[in-house]
Tab-separated table of C-alpha atoms in Angstrom:
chain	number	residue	atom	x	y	z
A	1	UNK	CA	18.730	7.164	-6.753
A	2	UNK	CA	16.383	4.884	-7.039
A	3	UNK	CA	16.407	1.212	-5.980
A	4	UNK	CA	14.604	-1.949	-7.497
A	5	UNK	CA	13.972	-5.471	-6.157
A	6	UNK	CA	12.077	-6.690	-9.204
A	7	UNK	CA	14.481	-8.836	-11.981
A	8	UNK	CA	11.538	-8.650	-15.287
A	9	UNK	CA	8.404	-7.261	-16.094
A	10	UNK	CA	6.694	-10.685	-16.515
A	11	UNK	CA	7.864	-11.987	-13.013
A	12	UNK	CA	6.514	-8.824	-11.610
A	13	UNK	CA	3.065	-9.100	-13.273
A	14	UNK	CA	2.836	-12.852	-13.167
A	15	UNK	CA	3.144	-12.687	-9.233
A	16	UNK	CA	-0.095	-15.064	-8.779
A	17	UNK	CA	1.739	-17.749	-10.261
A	18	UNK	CA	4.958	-17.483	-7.856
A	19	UNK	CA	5.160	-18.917	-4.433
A	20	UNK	CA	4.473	-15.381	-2.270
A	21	UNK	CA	0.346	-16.598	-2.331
A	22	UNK	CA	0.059	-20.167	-2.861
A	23	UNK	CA	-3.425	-21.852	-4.121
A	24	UNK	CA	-4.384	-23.210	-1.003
A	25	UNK	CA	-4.103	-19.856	0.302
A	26	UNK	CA	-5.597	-18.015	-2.842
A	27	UNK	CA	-8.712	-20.650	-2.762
A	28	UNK	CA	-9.564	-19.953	0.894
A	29	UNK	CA	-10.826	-16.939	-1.105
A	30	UNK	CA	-14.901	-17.066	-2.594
A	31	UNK	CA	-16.499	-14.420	-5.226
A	32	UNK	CA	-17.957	-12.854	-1.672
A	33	UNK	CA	-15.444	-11.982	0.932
A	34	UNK	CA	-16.085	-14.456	3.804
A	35	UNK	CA	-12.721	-13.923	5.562
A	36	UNK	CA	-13.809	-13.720	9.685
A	37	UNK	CA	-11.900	-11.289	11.152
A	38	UNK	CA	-11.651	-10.501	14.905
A	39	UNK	CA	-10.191	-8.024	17.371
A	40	UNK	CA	-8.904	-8.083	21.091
A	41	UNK	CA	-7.778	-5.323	23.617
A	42	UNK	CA	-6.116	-5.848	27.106
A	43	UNK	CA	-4.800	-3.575	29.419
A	44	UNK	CA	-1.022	-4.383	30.344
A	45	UNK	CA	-0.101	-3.856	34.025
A	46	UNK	CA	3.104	-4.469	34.737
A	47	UNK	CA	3.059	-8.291	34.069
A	48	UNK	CA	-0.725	-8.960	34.028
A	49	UNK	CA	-2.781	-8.708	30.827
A	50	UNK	CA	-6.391	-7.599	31.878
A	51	UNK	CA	-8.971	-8.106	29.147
A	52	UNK	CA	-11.190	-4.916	27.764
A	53	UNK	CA	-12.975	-6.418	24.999
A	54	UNK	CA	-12.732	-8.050	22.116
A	55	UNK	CA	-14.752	-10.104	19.618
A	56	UNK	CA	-12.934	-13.692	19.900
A	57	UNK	CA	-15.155	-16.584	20.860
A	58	UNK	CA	-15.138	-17.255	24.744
A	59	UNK	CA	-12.344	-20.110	24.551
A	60	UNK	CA	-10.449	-18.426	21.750
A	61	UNK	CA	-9.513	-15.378	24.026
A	62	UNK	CA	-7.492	-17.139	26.582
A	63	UNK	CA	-5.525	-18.674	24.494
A	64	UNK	CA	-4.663	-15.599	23.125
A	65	UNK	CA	-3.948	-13.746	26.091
A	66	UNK	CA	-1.096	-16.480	27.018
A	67	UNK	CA	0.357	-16.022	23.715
A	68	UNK	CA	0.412	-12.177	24.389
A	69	UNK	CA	1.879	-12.592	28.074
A	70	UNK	CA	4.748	-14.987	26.372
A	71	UNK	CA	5.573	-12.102	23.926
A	72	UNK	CA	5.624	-9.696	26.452
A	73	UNK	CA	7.956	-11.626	28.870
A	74	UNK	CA	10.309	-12.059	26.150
A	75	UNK	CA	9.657	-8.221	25.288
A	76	UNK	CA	9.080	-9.354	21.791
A	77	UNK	CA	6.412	-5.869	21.581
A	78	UNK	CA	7.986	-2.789	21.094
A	79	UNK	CA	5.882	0.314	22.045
A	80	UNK	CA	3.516	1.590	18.930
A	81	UNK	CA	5.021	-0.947	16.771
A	82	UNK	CA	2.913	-3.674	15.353
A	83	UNK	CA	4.205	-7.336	15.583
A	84	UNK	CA	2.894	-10.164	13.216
A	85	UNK	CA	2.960	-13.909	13.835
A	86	UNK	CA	0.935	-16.686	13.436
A	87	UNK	CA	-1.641	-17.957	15.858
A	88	UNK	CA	-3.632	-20.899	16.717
A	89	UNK	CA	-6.739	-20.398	18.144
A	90	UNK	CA	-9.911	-22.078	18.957
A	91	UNK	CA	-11.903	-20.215	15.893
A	92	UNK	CA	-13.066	-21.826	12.435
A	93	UNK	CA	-9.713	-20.902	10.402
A	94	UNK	CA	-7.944	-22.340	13.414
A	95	UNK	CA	-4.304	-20.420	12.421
A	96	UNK	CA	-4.695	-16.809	11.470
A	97	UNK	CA	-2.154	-14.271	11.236
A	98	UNK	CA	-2.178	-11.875	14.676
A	99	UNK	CA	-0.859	-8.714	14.605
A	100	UNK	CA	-0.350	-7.245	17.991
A	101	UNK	CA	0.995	-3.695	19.464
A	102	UNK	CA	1.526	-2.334	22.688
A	103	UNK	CA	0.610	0.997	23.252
A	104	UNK	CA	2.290	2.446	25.734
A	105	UNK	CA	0.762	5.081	28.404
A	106	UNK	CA	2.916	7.724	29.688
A	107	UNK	CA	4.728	7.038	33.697
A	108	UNK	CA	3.323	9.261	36.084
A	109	UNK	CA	5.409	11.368	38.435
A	110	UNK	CA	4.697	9.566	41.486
A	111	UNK	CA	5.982	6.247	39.757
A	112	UNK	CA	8.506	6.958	37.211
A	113	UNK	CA	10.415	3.645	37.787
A	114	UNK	CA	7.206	1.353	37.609
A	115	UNK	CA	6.576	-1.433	35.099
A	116	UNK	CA	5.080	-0.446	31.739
A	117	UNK	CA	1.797	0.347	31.172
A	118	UNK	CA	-0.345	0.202	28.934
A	119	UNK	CA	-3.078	-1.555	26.121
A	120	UNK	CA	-1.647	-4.428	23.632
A	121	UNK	CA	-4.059	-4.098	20.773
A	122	UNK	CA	-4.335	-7.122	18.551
A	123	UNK	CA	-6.179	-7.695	15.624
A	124	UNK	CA	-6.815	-11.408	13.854
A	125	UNK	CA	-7.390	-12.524	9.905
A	126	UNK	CA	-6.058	-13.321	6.943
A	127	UNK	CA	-2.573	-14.852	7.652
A	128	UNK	CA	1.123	-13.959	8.720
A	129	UNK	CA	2.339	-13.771	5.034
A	130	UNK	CA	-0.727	-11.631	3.598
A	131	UNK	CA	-0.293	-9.093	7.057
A	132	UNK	CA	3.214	-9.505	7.176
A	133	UNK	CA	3.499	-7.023	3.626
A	134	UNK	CA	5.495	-4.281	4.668
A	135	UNK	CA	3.064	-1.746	3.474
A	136	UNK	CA	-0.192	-3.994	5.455
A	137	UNK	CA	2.090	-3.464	8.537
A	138	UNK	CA	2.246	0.348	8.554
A	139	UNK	CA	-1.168	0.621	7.707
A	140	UNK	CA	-1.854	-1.345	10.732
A	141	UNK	CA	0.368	0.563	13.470
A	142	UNK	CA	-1.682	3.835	11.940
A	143	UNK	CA	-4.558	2.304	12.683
A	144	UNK	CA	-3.610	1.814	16.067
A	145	UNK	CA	-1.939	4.546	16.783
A	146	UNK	CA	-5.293	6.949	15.562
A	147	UNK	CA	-6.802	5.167	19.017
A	148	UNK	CA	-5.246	7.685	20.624
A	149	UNK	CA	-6.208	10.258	18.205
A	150	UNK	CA	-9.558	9.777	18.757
A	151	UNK	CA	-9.560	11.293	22.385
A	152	UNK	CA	-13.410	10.212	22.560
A	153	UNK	CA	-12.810	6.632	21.907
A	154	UNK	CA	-9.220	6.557	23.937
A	155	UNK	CA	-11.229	7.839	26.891
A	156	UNK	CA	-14.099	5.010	26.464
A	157	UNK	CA	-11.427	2.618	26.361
A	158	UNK	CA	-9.265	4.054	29.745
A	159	UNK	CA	-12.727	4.201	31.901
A	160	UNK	CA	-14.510	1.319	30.024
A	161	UNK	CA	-17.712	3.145	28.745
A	162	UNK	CA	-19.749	3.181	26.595
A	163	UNK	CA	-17.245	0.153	24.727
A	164	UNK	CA	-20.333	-1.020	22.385
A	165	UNK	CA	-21.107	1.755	21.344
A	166	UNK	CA	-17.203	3.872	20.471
A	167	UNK	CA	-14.705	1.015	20.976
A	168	UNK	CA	-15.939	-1.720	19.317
A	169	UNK	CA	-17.582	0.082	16.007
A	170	UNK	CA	-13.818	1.346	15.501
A	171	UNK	CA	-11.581	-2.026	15.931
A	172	UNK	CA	-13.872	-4.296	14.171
A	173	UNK	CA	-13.166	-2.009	10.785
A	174	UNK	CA	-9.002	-2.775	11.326
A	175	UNK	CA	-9.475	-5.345	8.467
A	176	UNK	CA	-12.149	-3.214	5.625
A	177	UNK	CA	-10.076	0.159	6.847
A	178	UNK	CA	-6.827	-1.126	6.689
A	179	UNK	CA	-6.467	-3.700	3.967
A	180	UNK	CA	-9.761	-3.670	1.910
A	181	UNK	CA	-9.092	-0.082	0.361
A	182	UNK	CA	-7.012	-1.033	-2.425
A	183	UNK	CA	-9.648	-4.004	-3.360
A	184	UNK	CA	-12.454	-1.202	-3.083
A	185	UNK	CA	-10.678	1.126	-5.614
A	186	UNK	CA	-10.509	-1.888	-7.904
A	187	UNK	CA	-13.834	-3.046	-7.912
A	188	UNK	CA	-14.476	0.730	-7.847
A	189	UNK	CA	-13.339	1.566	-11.840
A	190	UNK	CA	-12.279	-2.054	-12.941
A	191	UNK	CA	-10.629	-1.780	-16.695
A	192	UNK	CA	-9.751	2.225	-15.926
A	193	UNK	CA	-7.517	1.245	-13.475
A	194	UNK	CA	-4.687	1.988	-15.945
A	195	UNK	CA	-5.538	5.761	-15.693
A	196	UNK	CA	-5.161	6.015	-11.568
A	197	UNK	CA	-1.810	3.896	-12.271
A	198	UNK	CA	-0.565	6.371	-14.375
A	199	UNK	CA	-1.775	9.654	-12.533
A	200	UNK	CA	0.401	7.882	-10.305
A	201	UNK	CA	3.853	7.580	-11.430
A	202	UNK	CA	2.900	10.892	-13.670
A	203	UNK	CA	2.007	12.733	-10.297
A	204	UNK	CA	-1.122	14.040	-11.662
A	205	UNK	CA	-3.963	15.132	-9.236
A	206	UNK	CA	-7.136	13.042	-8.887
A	207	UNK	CA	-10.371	14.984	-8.182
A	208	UNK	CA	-13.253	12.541	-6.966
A	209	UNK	CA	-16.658	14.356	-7.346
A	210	UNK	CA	-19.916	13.042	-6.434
A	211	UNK	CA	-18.908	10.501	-3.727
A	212	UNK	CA	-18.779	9.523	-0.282
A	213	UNK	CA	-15.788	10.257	1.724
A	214	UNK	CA	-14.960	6.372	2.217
A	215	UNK	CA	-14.366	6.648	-2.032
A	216	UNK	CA	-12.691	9.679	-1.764
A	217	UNK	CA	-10.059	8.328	1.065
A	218	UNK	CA	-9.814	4.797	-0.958
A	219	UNK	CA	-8.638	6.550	-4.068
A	220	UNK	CA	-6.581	9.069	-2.205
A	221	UNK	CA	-4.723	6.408	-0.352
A	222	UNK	CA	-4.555	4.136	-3.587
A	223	UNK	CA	-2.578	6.761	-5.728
A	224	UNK	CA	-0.404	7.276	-2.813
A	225	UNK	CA	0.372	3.620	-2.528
A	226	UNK	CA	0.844	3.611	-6.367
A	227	UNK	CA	3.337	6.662	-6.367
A	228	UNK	CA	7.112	6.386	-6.141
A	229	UNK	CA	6.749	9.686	-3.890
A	230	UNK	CA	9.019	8.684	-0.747
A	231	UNK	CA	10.969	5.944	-2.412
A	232	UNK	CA	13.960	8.270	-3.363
A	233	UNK	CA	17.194	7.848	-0.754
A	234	UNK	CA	17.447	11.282	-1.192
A	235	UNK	CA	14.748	13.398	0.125
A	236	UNK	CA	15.663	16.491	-1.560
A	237	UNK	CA	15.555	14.787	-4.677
A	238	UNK	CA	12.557	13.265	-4.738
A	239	UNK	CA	11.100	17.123	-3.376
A	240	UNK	CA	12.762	18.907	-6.008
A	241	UNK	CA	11.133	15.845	-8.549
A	242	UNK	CA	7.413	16.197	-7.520
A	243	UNK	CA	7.974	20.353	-6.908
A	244	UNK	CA	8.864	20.532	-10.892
A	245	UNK	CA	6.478	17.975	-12.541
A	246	UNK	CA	3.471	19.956	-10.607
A	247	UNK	CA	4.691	22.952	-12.046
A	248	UNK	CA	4.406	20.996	-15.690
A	249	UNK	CA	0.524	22.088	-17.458
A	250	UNK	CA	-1.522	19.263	-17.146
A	251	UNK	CA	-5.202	18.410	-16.429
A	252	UNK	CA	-6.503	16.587	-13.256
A	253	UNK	CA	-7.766	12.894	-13.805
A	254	UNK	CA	-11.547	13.601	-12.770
A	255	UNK	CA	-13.602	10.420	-11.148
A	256	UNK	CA	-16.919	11.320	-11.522
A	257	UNK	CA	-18.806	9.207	-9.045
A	258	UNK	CA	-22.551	9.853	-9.693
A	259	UNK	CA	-22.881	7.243	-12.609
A	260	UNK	CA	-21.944	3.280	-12.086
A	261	UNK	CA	-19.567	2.710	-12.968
A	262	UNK	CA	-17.716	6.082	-12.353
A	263	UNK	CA	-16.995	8.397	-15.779
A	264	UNK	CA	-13.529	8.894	-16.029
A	265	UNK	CA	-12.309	12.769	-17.578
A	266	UNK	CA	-9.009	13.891	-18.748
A	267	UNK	CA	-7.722	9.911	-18.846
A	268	UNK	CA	-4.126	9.516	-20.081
A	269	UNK	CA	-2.291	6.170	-20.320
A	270	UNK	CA	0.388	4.136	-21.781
A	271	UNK	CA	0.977	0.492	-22.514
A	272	UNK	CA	2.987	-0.139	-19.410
A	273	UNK	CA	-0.241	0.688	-17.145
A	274	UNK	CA	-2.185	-0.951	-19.721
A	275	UNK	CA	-0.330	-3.849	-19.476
A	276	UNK	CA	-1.458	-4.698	-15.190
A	277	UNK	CA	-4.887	-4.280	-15.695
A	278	UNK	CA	-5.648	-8.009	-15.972
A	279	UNK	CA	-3.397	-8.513	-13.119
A	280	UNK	CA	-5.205	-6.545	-10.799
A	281	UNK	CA	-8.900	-7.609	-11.975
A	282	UNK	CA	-7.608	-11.250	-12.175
A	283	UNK	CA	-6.852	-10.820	-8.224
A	284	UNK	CA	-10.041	-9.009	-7.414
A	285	UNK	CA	-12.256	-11.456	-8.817
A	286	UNK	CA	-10.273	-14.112	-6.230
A	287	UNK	CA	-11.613	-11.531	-3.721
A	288	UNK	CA	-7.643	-11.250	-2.506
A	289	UNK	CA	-6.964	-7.987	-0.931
A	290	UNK	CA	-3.370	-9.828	-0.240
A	291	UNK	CA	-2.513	-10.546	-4.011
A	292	UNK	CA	-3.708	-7.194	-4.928
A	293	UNK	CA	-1.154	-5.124	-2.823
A	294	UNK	CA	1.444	-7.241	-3.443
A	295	UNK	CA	0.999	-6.722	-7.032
A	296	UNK	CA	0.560	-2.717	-7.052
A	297	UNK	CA	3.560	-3.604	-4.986
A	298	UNK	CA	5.717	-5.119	-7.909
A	299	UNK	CA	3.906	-2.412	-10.056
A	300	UNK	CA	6.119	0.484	-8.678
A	301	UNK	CA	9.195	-1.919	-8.505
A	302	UNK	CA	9.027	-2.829	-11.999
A	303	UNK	CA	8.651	1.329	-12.335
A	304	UNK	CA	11.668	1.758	-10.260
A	305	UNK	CA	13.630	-0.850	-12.257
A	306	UNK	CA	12.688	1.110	-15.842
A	307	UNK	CA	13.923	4.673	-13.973
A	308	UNK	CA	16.847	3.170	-13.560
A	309	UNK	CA	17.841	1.709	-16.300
A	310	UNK	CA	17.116	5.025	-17.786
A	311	UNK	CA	19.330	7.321	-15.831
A	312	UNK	CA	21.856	4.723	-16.772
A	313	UNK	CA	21.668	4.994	-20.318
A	314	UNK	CA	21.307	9.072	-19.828
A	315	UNK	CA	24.292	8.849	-18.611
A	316	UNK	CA	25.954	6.633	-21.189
A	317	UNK	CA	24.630	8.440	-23.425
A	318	UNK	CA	26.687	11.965	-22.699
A	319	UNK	CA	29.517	9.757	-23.754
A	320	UNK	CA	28.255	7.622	-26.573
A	321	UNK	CA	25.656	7.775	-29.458
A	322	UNK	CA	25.104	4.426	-29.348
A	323	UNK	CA	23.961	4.528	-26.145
A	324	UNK	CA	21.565	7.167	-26.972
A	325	UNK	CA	20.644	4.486	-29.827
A	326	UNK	CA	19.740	2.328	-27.094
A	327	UNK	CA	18.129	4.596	-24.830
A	328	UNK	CA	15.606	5.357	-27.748
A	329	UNK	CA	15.113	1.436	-28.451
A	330	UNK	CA	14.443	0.781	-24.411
A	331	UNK	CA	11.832	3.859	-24.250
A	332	UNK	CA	10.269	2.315	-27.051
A	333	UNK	CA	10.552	-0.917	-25.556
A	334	UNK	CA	9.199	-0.596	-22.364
A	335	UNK	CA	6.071	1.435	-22.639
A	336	UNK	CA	6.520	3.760	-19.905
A	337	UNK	CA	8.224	6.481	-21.873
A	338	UNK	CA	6.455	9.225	-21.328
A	339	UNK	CA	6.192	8.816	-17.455
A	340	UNK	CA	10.090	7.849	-17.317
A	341	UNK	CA	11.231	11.260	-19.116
A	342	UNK	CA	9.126	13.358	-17.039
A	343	UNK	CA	10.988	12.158	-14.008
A	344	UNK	CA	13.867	12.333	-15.472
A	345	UNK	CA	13.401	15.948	-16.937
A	346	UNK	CA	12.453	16.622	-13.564
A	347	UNK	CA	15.437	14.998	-11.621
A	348	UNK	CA	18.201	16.223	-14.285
A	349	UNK	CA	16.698	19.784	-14.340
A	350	UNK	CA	20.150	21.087	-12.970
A	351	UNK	CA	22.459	18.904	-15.196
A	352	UNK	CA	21.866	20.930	-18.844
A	353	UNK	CA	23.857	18.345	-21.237
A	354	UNK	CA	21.302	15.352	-19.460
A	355	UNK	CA	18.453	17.990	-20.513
A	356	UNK	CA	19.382	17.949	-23.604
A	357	UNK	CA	19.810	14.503	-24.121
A	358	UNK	CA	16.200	13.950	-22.596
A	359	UNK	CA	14.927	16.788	-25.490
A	360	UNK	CA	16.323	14.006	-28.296
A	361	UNK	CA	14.067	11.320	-26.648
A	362	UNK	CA	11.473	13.197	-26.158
A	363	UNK	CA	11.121	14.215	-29.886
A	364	UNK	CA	11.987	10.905	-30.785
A	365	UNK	CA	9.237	9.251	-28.829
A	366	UNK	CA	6.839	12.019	-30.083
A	367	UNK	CA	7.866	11.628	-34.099
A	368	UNK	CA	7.338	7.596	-33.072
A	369	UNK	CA	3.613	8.382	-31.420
A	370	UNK	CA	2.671	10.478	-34.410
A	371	UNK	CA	4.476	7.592	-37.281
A	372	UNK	CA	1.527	4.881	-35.863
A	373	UNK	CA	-1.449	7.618	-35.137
């Protein structure tokens, strides 16, 4: 089952005028992305914080580091796990949100009792409520945690070579890696949006020809974010769910990148994608990667919400043809028909009076698609 945070459609698209972003915040925002963004790395040593580099100005650093050591002496950072708060700091935007991990190195034999060791990564911009988006926050402990993934760079950092060169090229992207992608895709096919928001929820593959492998990731990561893959409680379900609607015949959404802007192939739709597309071009033009991924965000909630509603009136309707009278007025309704029975079909496959009942909608929303062709 399914579960939804969002109460209406219109609060969940009208999120820039709610108090999540508010305009002081938006306006710190130009046509060109000026945010100043700025990274730090110590080496932790029982209680001693030992700086490695970083790209603060010279009196911003210590103030950070005494922040750090408080955080640590309270052992407010847990081991590969990202921590966001708000900092002050001798810099232009003065208070910034900081997030800040600890990553932990491994005891050796000789001293398996000693202190813990290890780097506190922390990276600086934007501010604690833009970072503190639950979705911002895991992209930021992968970041971190692909340091050590990077044995080349890991190594630079543990015998502090060659830091210009490996280190620094790596955590001064944390902010156009990490946050900027979604903003990127945006910009990238501006009114088709729609069609990756559907391919989406539908589960239908996106092929991206004829780009660079920054585009490729960008899109890659963006349908994933926009996907309600994951979001099931029960695992199994959600398998069997995406196992069946890849079986289903249908045609990969092709991004063609060699033109500008990119040609679009096999596009599909509906009115509910349709109906975020100013939404998320109203929050590139503010240049707010923040705004953006809290509304693709409220995009899969208000998804959510519509699934469920729909599995409730399934189930009504076993009982009641009334409530298959209203089933048929809510897929009409909300926009998102064909996407919701597809699920559906999918989740119900085992239940064969629910498949039946989602046959009646389906020919009912198809006789209603060919009445206004």
């Amino acid at each position: 089952m399914f579960t939804s945070q969002t109460s209406s459609f219109q609060d969940s698209i009208d999120v820039e005028e709610r108090d999540d972003f508010d305009s002081e915040e938006i306006s710190g925002y130009s046509q060109k992305i000026q945010l100043n963004c700025y990274y730090t790395i110590y080496l932790y040593q029982g209680t001693s914080l030992t700086l490695v580099d970083s790209s603060l100005p010279l009196e911003a650093e210590p103030e950070l580091r005494t922040y750090i050591s408080r955080r640590l002496s309270k052992g407010a950072l847990l081991g590969g796990m990202g921590n966001i708060a708000t900092v002050e700091l001798s810099i232009p935007e003065q208070a910034v949100g900081c997030y800040c991990c600890l990553l932990e190195q491994e005891r050796s034999p000789e001293q398996p009792d000693a202190d813990g060791n290890g780097y506190v990564i922390c990276f600086m911009g934007g501010s604690e409520k833009g970072l503190n988006l639950y979705p911002f926050a895991l992209e930021l402990d992968k970041y971190v945690q692909g340091l050590q993934m990077k044995p080349h760079i890991w190594c630079c950092i543990v015998t502090l070579q060659n830091l210009e060169t490996e280190v620094r090229p790596y955590l001064s992207q944390w902010f156009e890696e990490s946050v900027m992608h979604i903003y990127r895709v945006v910009q990238l096919v501006q009114n088709n949006i729609s069609f990756l928001l559907h391919a989406a929820l539908s589960h239908t593959h996106v092929d991206i020809i004829n780009s660079d492998e920054r585009t490729k990731t960008d899109v890659t990561r963006f349908i994933k974010a926009a996907s309600l893959q994951g979001l099931s409680q029960q695992d199994a379900t959600t398998a069997s769910l995406c196992k069946a609607i890849s079986e289903d015949t249908q045609s990969d959404l092709i991004i063609d990148c060699s033109t500008s802007p990119p040609s679009l192939t096999n596009t599909v739709s509906n009115r509910f994608c349709d109906d975020w597309i100013q939404a998320f071009l109203n929050a590139a033009e503010r240049c707010n990667p923040f705004l953006l991924r809290q509304i693709l965000e409220n995009f899969k909630l208000k998804a959510i919400q519509d699934m469920n509603s729909l599995k409730r009136f399934v189930r009504q309707a076993e009982m009641s043809h009334y409530a298959l009278f209203r089933c048929c007025q809510f897929l009409q309704g909300c926009g998102n028909g064909d996407v919701l029975l597809q699920n559906a079909r999918a989740e119900h496959s085992d239940l064969p009076e629910a498949c039946s009942i989602i046959g009646v909608l389906e020919e009912f929303l198809r006789e209603r698609e060919q009445a206004q062709a």
